[in-house]
XYZ file of C-alpha atoms in Angstrom:
399
model
C 0.047 -0.191 0.099
C 2.740 2.456 0.844
C 4.563 1.916 -2.315
C 1.490 2.150 -4.384
C 1.119 5.304 -2.216
C 4.488 6.411 -3.148
C 4.387 5.861 -7.091
C 1.103 7.318 -7.612
C 2.359 10.764 -5.615
C 5.574 11.176 -7.370
C 3.822 10.591 -11.247
C 1.456 12.801 -10.101
C 3.511 15.619 -9.065
C 5.968 14.862 -11.809
C 2.280 15.436 -14.189
C 2.278 18.446 -12.603
C 5.508 19.846 -12.777
C 5.646 19.320 -17.108
C 1.883 19.256 -17.467
C 1.593 22.799 -19.932
C 4.113 20.759 -21.720
C 2.349 17.408 -21.582
C -1.111 19.367 -22.904
C 0.887 19.952 -25.978
C 1.726 16.946 -26.163
C -1.889 16.252 -25.625
C -0.685 12.957 -22.468
C -3.224 13.410 -19.638
C -2.279 12.153 -15.907
C -4.126 9.003 -16.217
C -2.201 7.859 -19.442
C 0.917 8.198 -17.029
C -0.525 6.462 -14.574
C -1.603 3.564 -16.314
C 2.006 2.851 -17.261
C 2.892 3.019 -13.385
C -0.127 0.863 -12.372
C 1.329 -1.978 -14.765
C 4.269 -1.769 -13.593
C 2.524 -2.495 -9.619
C 0.861 -4.703 -10.925
C 3.887 -6.909 -11.615
C 4.146 -6.787 -8.074
C 0.610 -7.556 -7.063
C -1.031 -9.546 -9.437
C -1.381 -12.802 -6.946
C -3.053 -11.076 -4.145
C -5.488 -8.553 -6.419
C -8.403 -10.325 -6.596
C -8.256 -11.163 -3.076
C -7.909 -7.226 -2.802
C -10.812 -6.405 -5.046
C -13.457 -8.747 -3.685
C -13.977 -6.915 -0.235
C -16.606 -5.153 1.239
C -14.412 -2.353 1.770
C -12.973 -1.817 -1.874
C -16.601 -2.671 -2.961
C -17.973 0.550 -1.296
C -15.153 2.855 -2.136
C -15.121 1.814 -5.748
C -19.100 3.055 -5.209
C -18.264 6.057 -3.502
C -16.068 7.476 -5.793
C -18.063 7.068 -8.964
C -20.567 8.734 -6.975
C -17.895 11.876 -6.431
C -17.612 11.804 -10.773
C -20.755 11.730 -11.380
C -21.964 14.836 -9.495
C -18.788 16.329 -11.089
C -19.855 14.988 -14.332
C -23.488 16.674 -13.822
C -22.287 20.263 -12.878
C -19.614 20.185 -16.112
C -23.012 20.802 -17.920
C -23.686 24.098 -19.076
C -26.068 26.220 -21.074
C -28.885 24.499 -19.401
C -29.946 21.092 -18.325
C -29.016 19.441 -21.832
C -26.173 22.231 -22.821
C -26.926 24.568 -25.873
C -28.252 21.982 -28.383
C -30.669 19.819 -26.445
C -32.540 18.306 -29.609
C -29.089 16.743 -30.410
C -28.129 16.128 -26.832
C -31.599 14.280 -26.831
C -31.034 12.094 -29.824
C -27.306 10.606 -28.491
C -28.641 9.828 -25.060
C -31.895 8.269 -25.912
C -31.458 6.820 -29.412
C -27.669 6.484 -30.075
C -26.794 5.307 -26.143
C -29.554 2.659 -26.415
C -28.441 1.002 -29.616
C -25.171 0.858 -28.911
C -26.126 -1.050 -25.455
C -28.601 -3.309 -27.677
C -25.867 -3.235 -30.265
C -22.877 -4.322 -27.561
C -25.207 -7.036 -25.926
C -26.113 -8.708 -29.946
C -22.220 -8.731 -30.810
C -21.204 -10.193 -27.410
C -23.833 -13.329 -27.985
C -22.066 -13.995 -30.716
C -18.200 -13.526 -29.669
C -18.204 -14.345 -26.338
C -21.100 -17.567 -26.466
C -20.217 -18.653 -22.949
C -21.683 -15.964 -21.104
C -25.082 -15.296 -20.001
C -27.410 -12.464 -21.370
C -27.366 -10.397 -18.139
C -23.644 -10.852 -17.877
C -23.620 -9.562 -21.902
C -25.632 -6.660 -20.281
C -23.478 -5.707 -17.619
C -20.355 -6.005 -20.064
C -22.457 -3.703 -22.400
C -22.989 -1.030 -19.526
C -19.557 -1.128 -18.552
C -17.680 -0.965 -22.286
C -20.084 1.587 -23.593
C -20.358 4.720 -21.578
C -17.845 7.478 -22.643
C -15.259 10.023 -20.126
C -13.174 12.386 -21.534
C -10.069 11.384 -18.688
C -7.671 9.828 -20.626
C -8.178 12.487 -23.638
C -9.398 15.497 -21.657
C -7.455 17.912 -24.246
C -9.918 15.940 -26.914
C -12.837 18.971 -25.288
C -10.471 21.455 -25.170
C -9.450 21.172 -28.674
C -9.849 24.290 -30.967
C -9.576 21.763 -34.079
C -13.026 20.410 -33.193
C -15.607 21.984 -33.641
C -17.207 23.610 -31.040
C -20.733 22.832 -31.241
C -19.039 19.091 -31.586
C -17.671 19.269 -28.629
C -20.315 21.207 -26.608
C -22.434 17.801 -27.170
C -19.306 15.638 -26.270
C -19.109 17.278 -22.754
C -22.862 16.897 -22.504
C -22.748 13.038 -23.459
C -19.683 12.676 -21.289
C -21.666 14.086 -18.355
C -24.884 11.959 -18.407
C -24.423 8.506 -19.912
C -22.971 7.030 -17.032
C -25.886 8.175 -15.052
C -27.949 7.224 -17.421
C -26.719 3.807 -17.524
C -25.786 3.150 -13.790
C -29.116 2.214 -13.029
C -29.039 -0.363 -15.809
C -26.077 -1.409 -15.173
C -27.034 -2.518 -11.343
C -30.012 -3.943 -12.713
C -28.032 -6.233 -15.156
C -25.929 -7.140 -11.637
C -28.934 -8.196 -9.792
C -29.838 -10.449 -12.620
C -26.556 -11.570 -12.902
C -25.053 -11.801 -9.512
C -27.765 -12.142 -7.316
C -30.460 -14.917 -7.894
C -32.167 -14.736 -4.510
C -32.846 -11.446 -5.185
C -33.677 -11.910 -9.278
C -34.482 -14.567 -11.214
C -36.141 -13.002 -13.819
C -36.225 -9.417 -15.856
C -39.630 -8.245 -13.530
C -37.340 -9.721 -10.255
C -34.452 -7.162 -11.069
C -37.354 -4.277 -12.276
C -38.565 -4.717 -8.841
C -35.549 -4.619 -7.022
C -33.752 -1.496 -9.401
C -37.026 0.573 -9.853
C -37.967 1.043 -6.484
C -34.376 1.675 -5.726
C -33.857 4.136 -8.694
C -36.894 5.933 -7.304
C -35.608 6.492 -4.090
C -32.472 7.283 -5.777
C -34.218 10.269 -7.879
C -35.856 11.495 -4.520
C -32.915 11.404 -2.283
C -30.716 13.327 -4.894
C -33.862 15.842 -5.531
C -34.299 16.839 -1.533
C -30.265 16.788 -1.290
C -29.608 19.013 -4.169
C -32.647 21.230 -3.995
C -32.141 22.212 -0.016
C -27.903 22.324 -0.077
C -28.443 24.621 -3.220
C -30.909 27.098 -2.417
C -29.375 26.837 1.756
C -26.297 28.080 -0.193
C -27.770 31.054 -2.426
C -29.337 31.925 1.032
C -25.937 32.073 2.824
C -24.350 33.978 -0.004
C -27.032 36.585 0.266
C -26.960 37.191 4.087
C -23.001 36.613 3.625
C -22.936 33.761 6.154
C -20.810 32.074 4.363
C -17.302 32.370 2.815
C -16.438 30.936 -0.593
C -13.957 28.312 0.489
C -17.095 27.064 2.803
C -18.986 27.219 0.020
C -16.419 24.856 -1.976
C -16.512 22.503 1.235
C -19.844 22.468 0.836
C -20.283 21.137 -2.450
C -17.167 18.671 -1.751
C -20.130 17.437 0.920
C -22.833 17.460 -1.640
C -22.200 13.754 -3.386
C -21.161 12.097 -0.624
C -24.225 13.536 1.112
C -26.748 12.318 -2.037
C -25.161 8.823 -1.601
C -25.388 8.316 2.047
C -29.402 9.176 1.976
C -30.368 7.568 -1.111
C -28.094 4.460 0.325
C -30.146 4.738 4.229
C -33.183 4.568 2.674
C -32.094 1.052 0.156
C -31.821 3.522 -2.930
C -29.593 3.798 -5.701
C -26.681 6.209 -4.351
C -25.069 6.541 -8.463
C -28.442 7.724 -9.564
C -28.655 10.033 -6.210
C -25.510 11.448 -6.327
C -25.826 12.553 -10.190
C -29.648 14.168 -9.683
C -27.975 15.937 -6.865
C -25.429 17.301 -9.745
C -27.922 18.269 -12.166
C -30.012 19.803 -9.096
C -27.277 22.002 -8.309
C -25.941 22.833 -11.405
C -29.306 24.572 -12.863
C -30.861 26.257 -9.128
C -26.800 27.148 -7.746
C -27.164 31.042 -8.774
C -23.409 32.690 -8.145
C -21.206 35.078 -9.914
C -18.189 32.578 -8.374
C -19.981 29.168 -8.638
C -17.489 27.866 -11.050
C -14.613 28.806 -8.746
C -16.587 27.505 -6.387
C -16.465 24.016 -8.617
C -12.588 23.630 -8.276
C -11.775 22.111 -4.923
C -14.762 19.098 -6.374
C -13.306 19.326 -9.842
C -9.593 18.880 -8.294
C -10.858 16.139 -6.023
C -12.335 14.484 -9.116
C -9.292 14.373 -10.826
C -7.323 12.429 -7.783
C -9.942 10.139 -7.246
C -9.503 9.924 -11.186
C -6.373 9.433 -11.349
C -6.201 7.033 -8.021
C -8.542 5.140 -10.169
C -6.090 4.656 -13.740
C -3.843 3.787 -11.280
C -5.792 0.569 -9.535
C -6.729 -0.232 -13.577
C -3.034 -0.511 -14.365
C -2.510 -3.163 -11.579
C -6.016 -4.850 -12.614
C -4.884 -4.728 -16.467
C -1.525 -7.342 -15.494
C -3.821 -9.732 -13.464
C -6.753 -9.496 -15.952
C -4.071 -9.833 -19.407
C -2.211 -12.576 -17.346
C -5.471 -14.719 -16.934
C -5.096 -15.022 -20.781
C -8.614 -13.511 -22.315
C -9.953 -15.799 -25.017
C -8.611 -14.676 -28.817
C -12.601 -12.922 -29.584
C -12.333 -10.384 -26.535
C -9.922 -7.814 -28.600
C -12.436 -8.454 -31.561
C -15.558 -7.792 -29.204
C -13.573 -4.598 -27.378
C -12.154 -3.040 -30.394
C -15.875 -3.046 -31.841
C -16.978 -1.621 -28.699
C -14.335 0.922 -29.678
C -15.831 1.836 -33.050
C -18.882 0.471 -34.710
C -21.013 -0.403 -31.514
C -20.419 3.964 -30.853
C -20.107 5.103 -34.550
C -23.127 3.232 -35.925
C -25.575 4.258 -33.291
C -24.209 8.258 -33.817
C -24.141 8.117 -37.330
C -28.101 6.868 -37.287
C -29.100 9.294 -34.305
C -27.959 12.001 -36.104
C -29.839 11.559 -39.389
C -31.411 14.368 -39.903
C -29.703 16.651 -37.609
C -28.181 20.434 -37.884
C -24.445 18.336 -38.135
C -22.607 17.389 -41.050
C -21.952 13.703 -42.976
C -18.662 14.269 -41.356
C -19.219 16.187 -37.812
C -21.101 13.054 -37.116
C -18.775 10.574 -37.913
C -16.681 12.746 -35.765
C -18.466 12.295 -33.169
C -18.855 8.405 -33.405
C -15.013 8.319 -33.729
C -14.591 10.600 -30.139
C -15.735 8.505 -27.785
C -13.162 7.550 -25.544
C -13.573 5.350 -22.256
C -12.289 5.811 -18.864
C -13.078 6.081 -15.549
C -16.716 5.143 -15.614
C -15.803 1.910 -17.305
C -13.023 0.826 -14.701
C -15.290 1.656 -11.693
C -18.565 -0.389 -13.329
C -16.278 -2.985 -13.495
C -14.939 -3.529 -10.432
C -17.828 -2.976 -8.948
C -19.058 -5.819 -11.195
C -15.523 -8.365 -10.273
C -16.818 -7.685 -6.792
C -20.231 -8.759 -7.587
C -20.418 -11.573 -10.221
C -18.951 -14.893 -9.567
C -15.041 -15.847 -10.363
C -15.697 -16.781 -13.907
C -18.370 -14.453 -14.912
C -16.348 -11.164 -12.937
C -13.472 -12.187 -15.036
C -15.138 -12.111 -18.164
C -16.404 -8.436 -17.380
C -12.766 -7.352 -16.418
C -11.282 -8.499 -19.271
C -14.191 -6.685 -21.512
C -13.145 -3.768 -19.138
C -9.429 -3.959 -19.918
C -9.165 -4.150 -23.654
C -11.384 -1.912 -24.086
C -10.016 0.934 -21.517
C -6.340 -0.113 -22.899
C -7.511 0.194 -26.108
C -9.201 3.575 -25.678
C -6.081 4.814 -24.228
C -3.864 3.850 -27.351
C -6.868 5.445 -29.730
C -7.866 8.680 -27.357
C -5.634 9.401 -25.614
C -2.030 8.542 -27.264
C -2.549 11.220 -30.575
C -5.548 10.562 -31.294
C -7.504 10.189 -34.709
C -8.512 13.926 -33.867
C -5.832 15.483 -36.735
C -6.950 14.041 -39.833
C -10.281 13.862 -39.038
C -10.429 17.821 -38.178
C -9.250 18.073 -42.280
C -12.598 15.597 -42.761
C -14.843 18.394 -41.092
C -13.024 21.152 -41.814
C -13.376 20.099 -45.877
C -17.293 19.347 -45.054
C -18.000 23.234 -44.213
């Protein structure tokens, strides 16, 4: 443990000291931390499975995901669905479900040993996008602004939308004492999601209005408001879990409410502490991912797994996005850019680790292998170089 902390701290410091140059090279901190985690993984390979299969590891992963979902929800600007609500709805409620269905069907062909419930878990792991390994993409001015805006909205919402589906699939795939059918899974997941929405709404509304009042009456400071925002995802998560609700959904809903209700000229500055915390948690998860990758690859995934993951990074996303954006104001090549620029990252990692903790060993290993190969592929495709330069030339030609 101490050695891992030292390694992570050293890598983060080195990245911080060279952040400007790293930005020019389009190398994000998580990419560097992955390689450090891989190096550490060779010394912890024999104990990593035992460490992950603990209640403490499960709870830590859940809290980290709750914080990151809250952060994602607060990053959406220009309204609840960003500056282009119609396109956001197309991406979130047409392309995303199509991608999940496509991944399940493809998994049924390439991963025949897995049940359809496990395939749905895998789909929820490999489909959601996350820009942690390629943060420079959403700030790259070579990419049209409306494409970047839509990608930001998608990244902020898709993991929150997928979370209840993922948890329902886990119930169906892993805990047959509570659910032996789709109906049983829904009976478990729907009440949990409803409680979570209520908990997130209540905590978000109370907190946001309280912060507004405290600021107007000069009862608080900018520092104390930042601390209140850090407490928000923890409070919403804990409140939801206390009433047997979905803590992830509660944290996500709470973030959406705070983002809409909080009225302050310095609101974005107040989020800086939470953003920094989210960054550090993300870095920690990527280090764990590097160690897990060594374990997963050492177990020797079937040759069909890399083929499935390659399709997950390309066809499973590109085709649904192109279909969903038919008739939109986006040009043909801009739609292609939207489809290609879908990196996988922290959400996939946390979902994969949660599934490994809950499912039977064989199913858990299948899920974590899919997560590992997909995320590593995304690091190579989106995080190191990426297809941006070639594709942006195409987009400009379409204008």
